[in-house]
PDB file of C-alpha atoms and ligand atoms in Angstrom:
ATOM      1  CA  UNK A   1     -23.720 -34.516   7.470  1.00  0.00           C
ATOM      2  CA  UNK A   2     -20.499 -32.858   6.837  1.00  0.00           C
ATOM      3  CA  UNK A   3     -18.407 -30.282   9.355  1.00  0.00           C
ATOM      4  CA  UNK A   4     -17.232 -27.223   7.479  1.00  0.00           C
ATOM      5  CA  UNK A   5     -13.573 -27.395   8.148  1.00  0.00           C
ATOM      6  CA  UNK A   6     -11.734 -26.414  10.586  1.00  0.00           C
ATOM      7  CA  UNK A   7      -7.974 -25.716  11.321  1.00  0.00           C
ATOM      8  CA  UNK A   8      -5.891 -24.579  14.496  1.00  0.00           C
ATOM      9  CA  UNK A   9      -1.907 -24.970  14.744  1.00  0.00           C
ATOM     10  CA  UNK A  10      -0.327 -26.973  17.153  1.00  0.00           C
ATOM     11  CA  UNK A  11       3.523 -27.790  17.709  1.00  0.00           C
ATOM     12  CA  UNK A  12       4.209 -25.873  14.620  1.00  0.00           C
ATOM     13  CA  UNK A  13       1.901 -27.875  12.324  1.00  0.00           C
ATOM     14  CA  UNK A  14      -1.945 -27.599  10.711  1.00  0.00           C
ATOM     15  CA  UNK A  15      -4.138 -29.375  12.578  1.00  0.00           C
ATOM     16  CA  UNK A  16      -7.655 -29.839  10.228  1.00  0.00           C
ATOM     17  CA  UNK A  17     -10.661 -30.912  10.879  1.00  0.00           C
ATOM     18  CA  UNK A  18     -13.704 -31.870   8.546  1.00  0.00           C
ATOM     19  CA  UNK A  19     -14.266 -31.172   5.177  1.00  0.00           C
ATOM     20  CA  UNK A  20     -12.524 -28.924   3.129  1.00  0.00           C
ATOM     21  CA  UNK A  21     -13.854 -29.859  -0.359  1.00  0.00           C
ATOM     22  CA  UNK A  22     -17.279 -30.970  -0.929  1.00  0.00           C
ATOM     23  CA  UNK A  23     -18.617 -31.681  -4.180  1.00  0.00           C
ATOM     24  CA  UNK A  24     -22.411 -32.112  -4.335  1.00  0.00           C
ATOM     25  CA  UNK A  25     -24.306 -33.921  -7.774  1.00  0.00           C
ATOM     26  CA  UNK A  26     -24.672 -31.193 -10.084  1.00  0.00           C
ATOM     27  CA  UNK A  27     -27.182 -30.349 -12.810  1.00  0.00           C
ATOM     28  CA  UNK A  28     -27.510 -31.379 -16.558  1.00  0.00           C
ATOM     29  CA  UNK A  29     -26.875 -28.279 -18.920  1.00  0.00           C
ATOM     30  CA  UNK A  30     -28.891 -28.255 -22.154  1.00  0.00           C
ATOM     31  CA  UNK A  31     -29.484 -26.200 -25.234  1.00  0.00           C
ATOM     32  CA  UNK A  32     -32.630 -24.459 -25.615  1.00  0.00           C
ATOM     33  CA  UNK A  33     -32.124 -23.562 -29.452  1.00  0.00           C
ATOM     34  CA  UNK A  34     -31.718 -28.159 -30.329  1.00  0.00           C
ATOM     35  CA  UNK A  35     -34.731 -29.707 -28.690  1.00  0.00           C
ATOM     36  CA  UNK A  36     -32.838 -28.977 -25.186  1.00  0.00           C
ATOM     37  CA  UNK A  37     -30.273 -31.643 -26.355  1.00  0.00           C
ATOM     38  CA  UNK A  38     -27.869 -32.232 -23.493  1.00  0.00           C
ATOM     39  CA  UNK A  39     -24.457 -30.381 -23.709  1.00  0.00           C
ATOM     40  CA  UNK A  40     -22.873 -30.594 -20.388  1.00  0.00           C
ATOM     41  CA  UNK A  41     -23.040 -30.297 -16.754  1.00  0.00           C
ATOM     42  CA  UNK A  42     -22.670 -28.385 -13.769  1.00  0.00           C
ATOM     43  CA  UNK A  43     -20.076 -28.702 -11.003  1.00  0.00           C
ATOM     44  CA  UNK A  44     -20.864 -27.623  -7.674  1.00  0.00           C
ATOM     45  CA  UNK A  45     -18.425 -27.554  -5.423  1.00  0.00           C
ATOM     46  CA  UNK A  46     -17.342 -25.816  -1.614  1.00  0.00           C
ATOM     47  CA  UNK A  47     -13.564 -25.105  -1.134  1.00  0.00           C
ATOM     48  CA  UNK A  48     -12.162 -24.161   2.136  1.00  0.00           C
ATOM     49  CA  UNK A  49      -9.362 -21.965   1.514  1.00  0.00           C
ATOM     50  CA  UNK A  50      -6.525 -21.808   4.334  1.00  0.00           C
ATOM     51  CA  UNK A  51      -5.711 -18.271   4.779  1.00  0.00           C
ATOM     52  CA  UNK A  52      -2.442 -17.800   6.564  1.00  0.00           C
ATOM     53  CA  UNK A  53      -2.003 -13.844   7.923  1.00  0.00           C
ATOM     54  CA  UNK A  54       1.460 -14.347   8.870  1.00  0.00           C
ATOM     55  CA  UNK A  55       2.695 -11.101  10.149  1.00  0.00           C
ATOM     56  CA  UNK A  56      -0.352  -9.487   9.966  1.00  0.00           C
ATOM     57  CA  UNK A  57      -2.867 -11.653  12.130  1.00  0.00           C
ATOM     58  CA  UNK A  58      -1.663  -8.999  14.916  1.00  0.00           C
ATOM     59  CA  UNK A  59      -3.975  -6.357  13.225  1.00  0.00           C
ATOM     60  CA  UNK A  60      -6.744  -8.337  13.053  1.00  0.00           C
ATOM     61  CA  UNK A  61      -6.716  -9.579  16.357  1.00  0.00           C
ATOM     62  CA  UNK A  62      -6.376  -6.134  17.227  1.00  0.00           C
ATOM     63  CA  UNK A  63      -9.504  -5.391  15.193  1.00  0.00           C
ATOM     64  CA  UNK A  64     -11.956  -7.562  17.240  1.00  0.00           C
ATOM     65  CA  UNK A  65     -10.706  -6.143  20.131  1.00  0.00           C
ATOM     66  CA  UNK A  66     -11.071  -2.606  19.152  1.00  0.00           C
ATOM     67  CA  UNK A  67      -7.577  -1.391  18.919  1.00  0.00           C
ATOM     68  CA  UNK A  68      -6.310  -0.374  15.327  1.00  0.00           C
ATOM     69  CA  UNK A  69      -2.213  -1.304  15.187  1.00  0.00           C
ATOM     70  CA  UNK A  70       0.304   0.001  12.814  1.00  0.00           C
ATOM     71  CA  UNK A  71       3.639  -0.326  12.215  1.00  0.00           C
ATOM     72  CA  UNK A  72       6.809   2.225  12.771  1.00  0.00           C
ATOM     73  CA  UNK A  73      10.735   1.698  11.625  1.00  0.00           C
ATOM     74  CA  UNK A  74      12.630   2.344  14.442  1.00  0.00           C
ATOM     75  CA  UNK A  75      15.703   1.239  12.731  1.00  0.00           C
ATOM     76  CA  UNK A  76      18.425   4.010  13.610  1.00  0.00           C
ATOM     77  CA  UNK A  77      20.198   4.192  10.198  1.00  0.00           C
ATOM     78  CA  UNK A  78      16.700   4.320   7.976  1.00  0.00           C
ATOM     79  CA  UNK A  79      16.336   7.730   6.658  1.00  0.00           C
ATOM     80  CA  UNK A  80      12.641   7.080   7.250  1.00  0.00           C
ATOM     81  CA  UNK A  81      13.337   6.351  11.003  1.00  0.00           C
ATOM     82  CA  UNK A  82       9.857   7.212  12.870  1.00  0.00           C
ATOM     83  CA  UNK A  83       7.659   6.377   9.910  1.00  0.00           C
ATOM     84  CA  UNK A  84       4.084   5.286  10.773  1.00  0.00           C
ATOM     85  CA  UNK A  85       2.414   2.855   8.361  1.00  0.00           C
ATOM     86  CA  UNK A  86      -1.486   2.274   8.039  1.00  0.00           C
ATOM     87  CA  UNK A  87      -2.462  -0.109   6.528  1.00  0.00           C
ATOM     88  CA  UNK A  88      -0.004  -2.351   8.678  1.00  0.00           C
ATOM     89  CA  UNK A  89       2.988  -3.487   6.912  1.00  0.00           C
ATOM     90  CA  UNK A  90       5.408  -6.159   8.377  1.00  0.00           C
ATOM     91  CA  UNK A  91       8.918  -4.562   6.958  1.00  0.00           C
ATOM     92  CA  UNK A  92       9.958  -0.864   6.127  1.00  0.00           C
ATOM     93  CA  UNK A  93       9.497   0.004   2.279  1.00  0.00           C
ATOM     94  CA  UNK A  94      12.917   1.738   2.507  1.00  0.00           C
ATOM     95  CA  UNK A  95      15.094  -0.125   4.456  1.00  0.00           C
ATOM     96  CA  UNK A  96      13.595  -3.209   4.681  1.00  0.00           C
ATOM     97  CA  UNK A  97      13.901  -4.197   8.571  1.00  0.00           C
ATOM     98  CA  UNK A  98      11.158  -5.320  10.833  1.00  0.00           C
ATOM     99  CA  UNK A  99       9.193  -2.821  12.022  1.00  0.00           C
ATOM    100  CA  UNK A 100       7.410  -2.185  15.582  1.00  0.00           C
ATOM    101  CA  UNK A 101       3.912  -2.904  16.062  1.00  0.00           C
ATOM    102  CA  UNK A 102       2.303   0.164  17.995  1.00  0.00           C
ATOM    103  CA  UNK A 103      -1.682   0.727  18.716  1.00  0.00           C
ATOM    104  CA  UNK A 104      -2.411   3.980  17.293  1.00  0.00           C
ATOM    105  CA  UNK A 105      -6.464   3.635  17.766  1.00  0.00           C
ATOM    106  CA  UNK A 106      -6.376   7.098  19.816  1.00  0.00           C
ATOM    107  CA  UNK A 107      -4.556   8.775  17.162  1.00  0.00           C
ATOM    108  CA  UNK A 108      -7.614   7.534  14.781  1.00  0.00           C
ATOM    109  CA  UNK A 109      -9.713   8.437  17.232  1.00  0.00           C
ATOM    110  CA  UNK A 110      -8.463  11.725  17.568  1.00  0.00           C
ATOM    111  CA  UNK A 111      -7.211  12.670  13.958  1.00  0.00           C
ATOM    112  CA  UNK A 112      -9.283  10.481  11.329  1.00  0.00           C
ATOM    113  CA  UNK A 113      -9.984  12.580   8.324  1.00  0.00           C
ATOM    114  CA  UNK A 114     -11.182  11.679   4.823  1.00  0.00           C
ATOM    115  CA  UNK A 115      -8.672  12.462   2.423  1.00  0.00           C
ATOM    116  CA  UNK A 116     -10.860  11.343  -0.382  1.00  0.00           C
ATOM    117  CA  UNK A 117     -13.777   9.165  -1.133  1.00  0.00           C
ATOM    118  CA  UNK A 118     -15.401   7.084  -4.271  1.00  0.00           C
ATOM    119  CA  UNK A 119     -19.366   5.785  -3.905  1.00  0.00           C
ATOM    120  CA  UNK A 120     -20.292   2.489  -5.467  1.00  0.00           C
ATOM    121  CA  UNK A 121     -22.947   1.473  -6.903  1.00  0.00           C
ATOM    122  CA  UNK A 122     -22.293  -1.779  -8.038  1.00  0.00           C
ATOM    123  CA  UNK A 123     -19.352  -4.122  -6.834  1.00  0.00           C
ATOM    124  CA  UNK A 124     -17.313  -6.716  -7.803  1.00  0.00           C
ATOM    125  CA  UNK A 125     -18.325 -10.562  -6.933  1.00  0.00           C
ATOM    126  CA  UNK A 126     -18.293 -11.907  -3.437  1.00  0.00           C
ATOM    127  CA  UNK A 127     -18.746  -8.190  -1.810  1.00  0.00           C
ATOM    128  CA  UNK A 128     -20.353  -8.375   1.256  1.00  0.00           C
ATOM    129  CA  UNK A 129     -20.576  -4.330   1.906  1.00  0.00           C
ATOM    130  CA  UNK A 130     -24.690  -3.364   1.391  1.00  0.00           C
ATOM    131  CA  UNK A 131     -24.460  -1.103  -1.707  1.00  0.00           C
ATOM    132  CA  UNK A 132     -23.982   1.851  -2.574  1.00  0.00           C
ATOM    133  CA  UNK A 133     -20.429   1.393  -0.759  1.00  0.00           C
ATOM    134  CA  UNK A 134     -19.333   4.690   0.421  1.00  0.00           C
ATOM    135  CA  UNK A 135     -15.349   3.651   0.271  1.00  0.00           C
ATOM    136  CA  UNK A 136     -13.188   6.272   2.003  1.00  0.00           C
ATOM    137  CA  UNK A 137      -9.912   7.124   1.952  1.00  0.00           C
ATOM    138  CA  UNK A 138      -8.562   7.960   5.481  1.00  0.00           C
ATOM    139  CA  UNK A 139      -5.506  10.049   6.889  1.00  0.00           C
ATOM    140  CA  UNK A 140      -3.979  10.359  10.009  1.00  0.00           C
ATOM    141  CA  UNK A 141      -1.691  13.027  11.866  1.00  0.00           C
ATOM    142  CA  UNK A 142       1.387  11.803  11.767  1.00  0.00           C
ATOM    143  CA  UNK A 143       0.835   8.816   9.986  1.00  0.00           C
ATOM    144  CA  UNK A 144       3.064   8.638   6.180  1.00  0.00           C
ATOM    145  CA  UNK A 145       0.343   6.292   4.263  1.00  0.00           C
ATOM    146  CA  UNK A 146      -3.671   6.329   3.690  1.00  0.00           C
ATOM    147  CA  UNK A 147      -5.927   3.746   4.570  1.00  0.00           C
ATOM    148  CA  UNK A 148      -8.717   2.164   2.177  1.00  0.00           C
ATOM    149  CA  UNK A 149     -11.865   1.637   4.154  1.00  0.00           C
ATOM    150  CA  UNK A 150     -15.237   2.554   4.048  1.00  0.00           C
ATOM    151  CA  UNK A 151     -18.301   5.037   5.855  1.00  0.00           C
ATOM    152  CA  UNK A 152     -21.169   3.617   7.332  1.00  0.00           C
ATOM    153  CA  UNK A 153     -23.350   6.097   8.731  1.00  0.00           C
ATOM    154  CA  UNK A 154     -24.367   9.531   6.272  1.00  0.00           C
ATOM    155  CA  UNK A 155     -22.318  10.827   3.307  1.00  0.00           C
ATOM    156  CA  UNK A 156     -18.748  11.253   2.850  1.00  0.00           C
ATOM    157  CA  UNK A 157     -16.980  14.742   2.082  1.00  0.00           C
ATOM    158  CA  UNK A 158     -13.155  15.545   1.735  1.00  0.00           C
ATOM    159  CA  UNK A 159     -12.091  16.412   5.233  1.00  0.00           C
ATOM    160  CA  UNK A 160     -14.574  15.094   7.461  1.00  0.00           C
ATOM    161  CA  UNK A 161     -13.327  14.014  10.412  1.00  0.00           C
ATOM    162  CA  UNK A 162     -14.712  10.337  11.013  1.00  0.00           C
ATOM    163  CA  UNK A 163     -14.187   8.079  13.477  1.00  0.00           C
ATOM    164  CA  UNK A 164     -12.880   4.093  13.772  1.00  0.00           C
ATOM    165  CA  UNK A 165     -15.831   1.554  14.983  1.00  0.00           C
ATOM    166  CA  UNK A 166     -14.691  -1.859  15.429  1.00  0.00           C
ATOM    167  CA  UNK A 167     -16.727  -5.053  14.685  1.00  0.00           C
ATOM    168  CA  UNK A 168     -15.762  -6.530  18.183  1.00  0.00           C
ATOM    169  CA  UNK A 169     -19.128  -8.993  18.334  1.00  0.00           C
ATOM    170  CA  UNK A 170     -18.926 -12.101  15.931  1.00  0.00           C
ATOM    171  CA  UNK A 171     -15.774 -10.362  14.175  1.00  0.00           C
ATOM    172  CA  UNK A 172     -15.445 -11.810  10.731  1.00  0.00           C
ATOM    173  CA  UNK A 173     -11.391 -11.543  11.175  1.00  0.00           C
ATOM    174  CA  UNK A 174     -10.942  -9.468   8.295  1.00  0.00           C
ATOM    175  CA  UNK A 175     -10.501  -5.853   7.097  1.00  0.00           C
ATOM    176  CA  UNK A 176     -14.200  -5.670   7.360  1.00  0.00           C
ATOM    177  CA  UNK A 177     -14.771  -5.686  10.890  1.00  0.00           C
ATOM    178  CA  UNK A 178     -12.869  -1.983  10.584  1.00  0.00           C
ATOM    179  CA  UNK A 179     -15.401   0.943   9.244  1.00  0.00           C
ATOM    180  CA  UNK A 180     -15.669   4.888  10.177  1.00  0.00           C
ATOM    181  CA  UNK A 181     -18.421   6.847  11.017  1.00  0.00           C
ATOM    182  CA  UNK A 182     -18.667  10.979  11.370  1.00  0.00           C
ATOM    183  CA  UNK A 183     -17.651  12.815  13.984  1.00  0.00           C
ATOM    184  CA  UNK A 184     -20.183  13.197  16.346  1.00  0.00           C
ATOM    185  CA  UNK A 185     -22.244   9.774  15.172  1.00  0.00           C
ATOM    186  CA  UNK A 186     -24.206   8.329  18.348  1.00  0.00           C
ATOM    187  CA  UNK A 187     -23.420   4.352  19.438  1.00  0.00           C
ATOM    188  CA  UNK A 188     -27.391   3.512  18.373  1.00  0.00           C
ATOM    189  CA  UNK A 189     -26.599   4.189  14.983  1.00  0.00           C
ATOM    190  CA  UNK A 190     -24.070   1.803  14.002  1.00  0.00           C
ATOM    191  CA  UNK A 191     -24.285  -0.996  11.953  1.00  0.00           C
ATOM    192  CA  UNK A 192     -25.092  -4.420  13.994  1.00  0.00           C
ATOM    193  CA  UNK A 193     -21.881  -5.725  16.151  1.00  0.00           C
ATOM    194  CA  UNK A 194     -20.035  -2.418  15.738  1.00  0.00           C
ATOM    195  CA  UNK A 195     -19.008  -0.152  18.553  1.00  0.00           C
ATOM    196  CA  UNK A 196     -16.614   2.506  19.270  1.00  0.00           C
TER     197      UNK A 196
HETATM  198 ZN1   ZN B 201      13.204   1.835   7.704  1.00  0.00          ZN
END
């Protein structure tokens, strides 16, 4: 039996482990309409994709560990000097210099408001969110940029103040393990491995 694959970094380079494409024996495709006369096959197959976060594996580090970071330009000759970016970006839109990675999970805590919201009924392939998919737009005091993310306890309205939760048991690593509940919403009624 095959290991799914694996991969850490070690003096600079990929280190993988186990099997990164698998192909499996497939299936015969025929046509129905010609005495199911054969017309092709299928290809099954399992691709590990490496995934490199580069700048950005900060913020979801900081995501299984229940912090929310951001980025500010401190660079003294930006015009945008002070700027606060959510969703984390590695280098200033205006002047283009590294910026400083700062935690601003109390300011979500304390500001969090939805600046507008869409509910989906359907979604695209691969989605893992449980439908409808209550995807929220979120602002923050003293923050220039909105964040994409989505409600998961009771309905969304323009305004609301919501809080982050933080997927901090089995984290998936990804933008997923970061949702927002109401204002108010009790610890008992958030989704499975979330907490405040
Ligand atoms: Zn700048």
């Amino acid at each position: 039996m095959s290991m799914i694959g694996q991969v850490s970094v070690k003096n600079n380079q990929y280190k993988i482990k186990g099997d990164f494409h698998h192909l499996e024996l497939g299936q015969p495709i025929r046509l129905a309409d010609e005495g199911w006369r054969l017309i092709g096959i299928t290809n099954p197959r399992h691709l590990t994709h490496m995934h490199s976060y580069g700048g950005e594996a900060l913020f979801f580090e900081g995501l299984s560990q229940g912090k929310l970071m951001a980025t500010r330009c401190d660079n003294p000759k930006c015009e945008s000097k002070g700027s606060i970016y959510q969703p984390f970006r590695i280098y200033c839109p205006d002047c283009l210099s590294k910026m400083t990675v700062i935690d601003m999970t109390n300011t979500a805590k304390k500001t969090a408001k939805i600046h507008t919201f869409m509910v989906c009924e359907r979604s695209g392939a691969f989605s893992l969110l449980d439908k409808p998919i209550k995807f929220i737009n979120v602002e923050f005091t003293g923050v220039c940029t909105i964040l994409m993310s989505y409600l998961s306890v009771g309905e969304p309205k323009m305004g609301m103040r919501v809080v982050p939760i933080f997927k901090k048991l089995d984290p998936t690593f990804t933008i997923l393990d970061l949702s927002f509940v109401p204002k108010g919403t009790k610890a008992d009624q958030l989704p499975s491995g979330f907490s405040f």
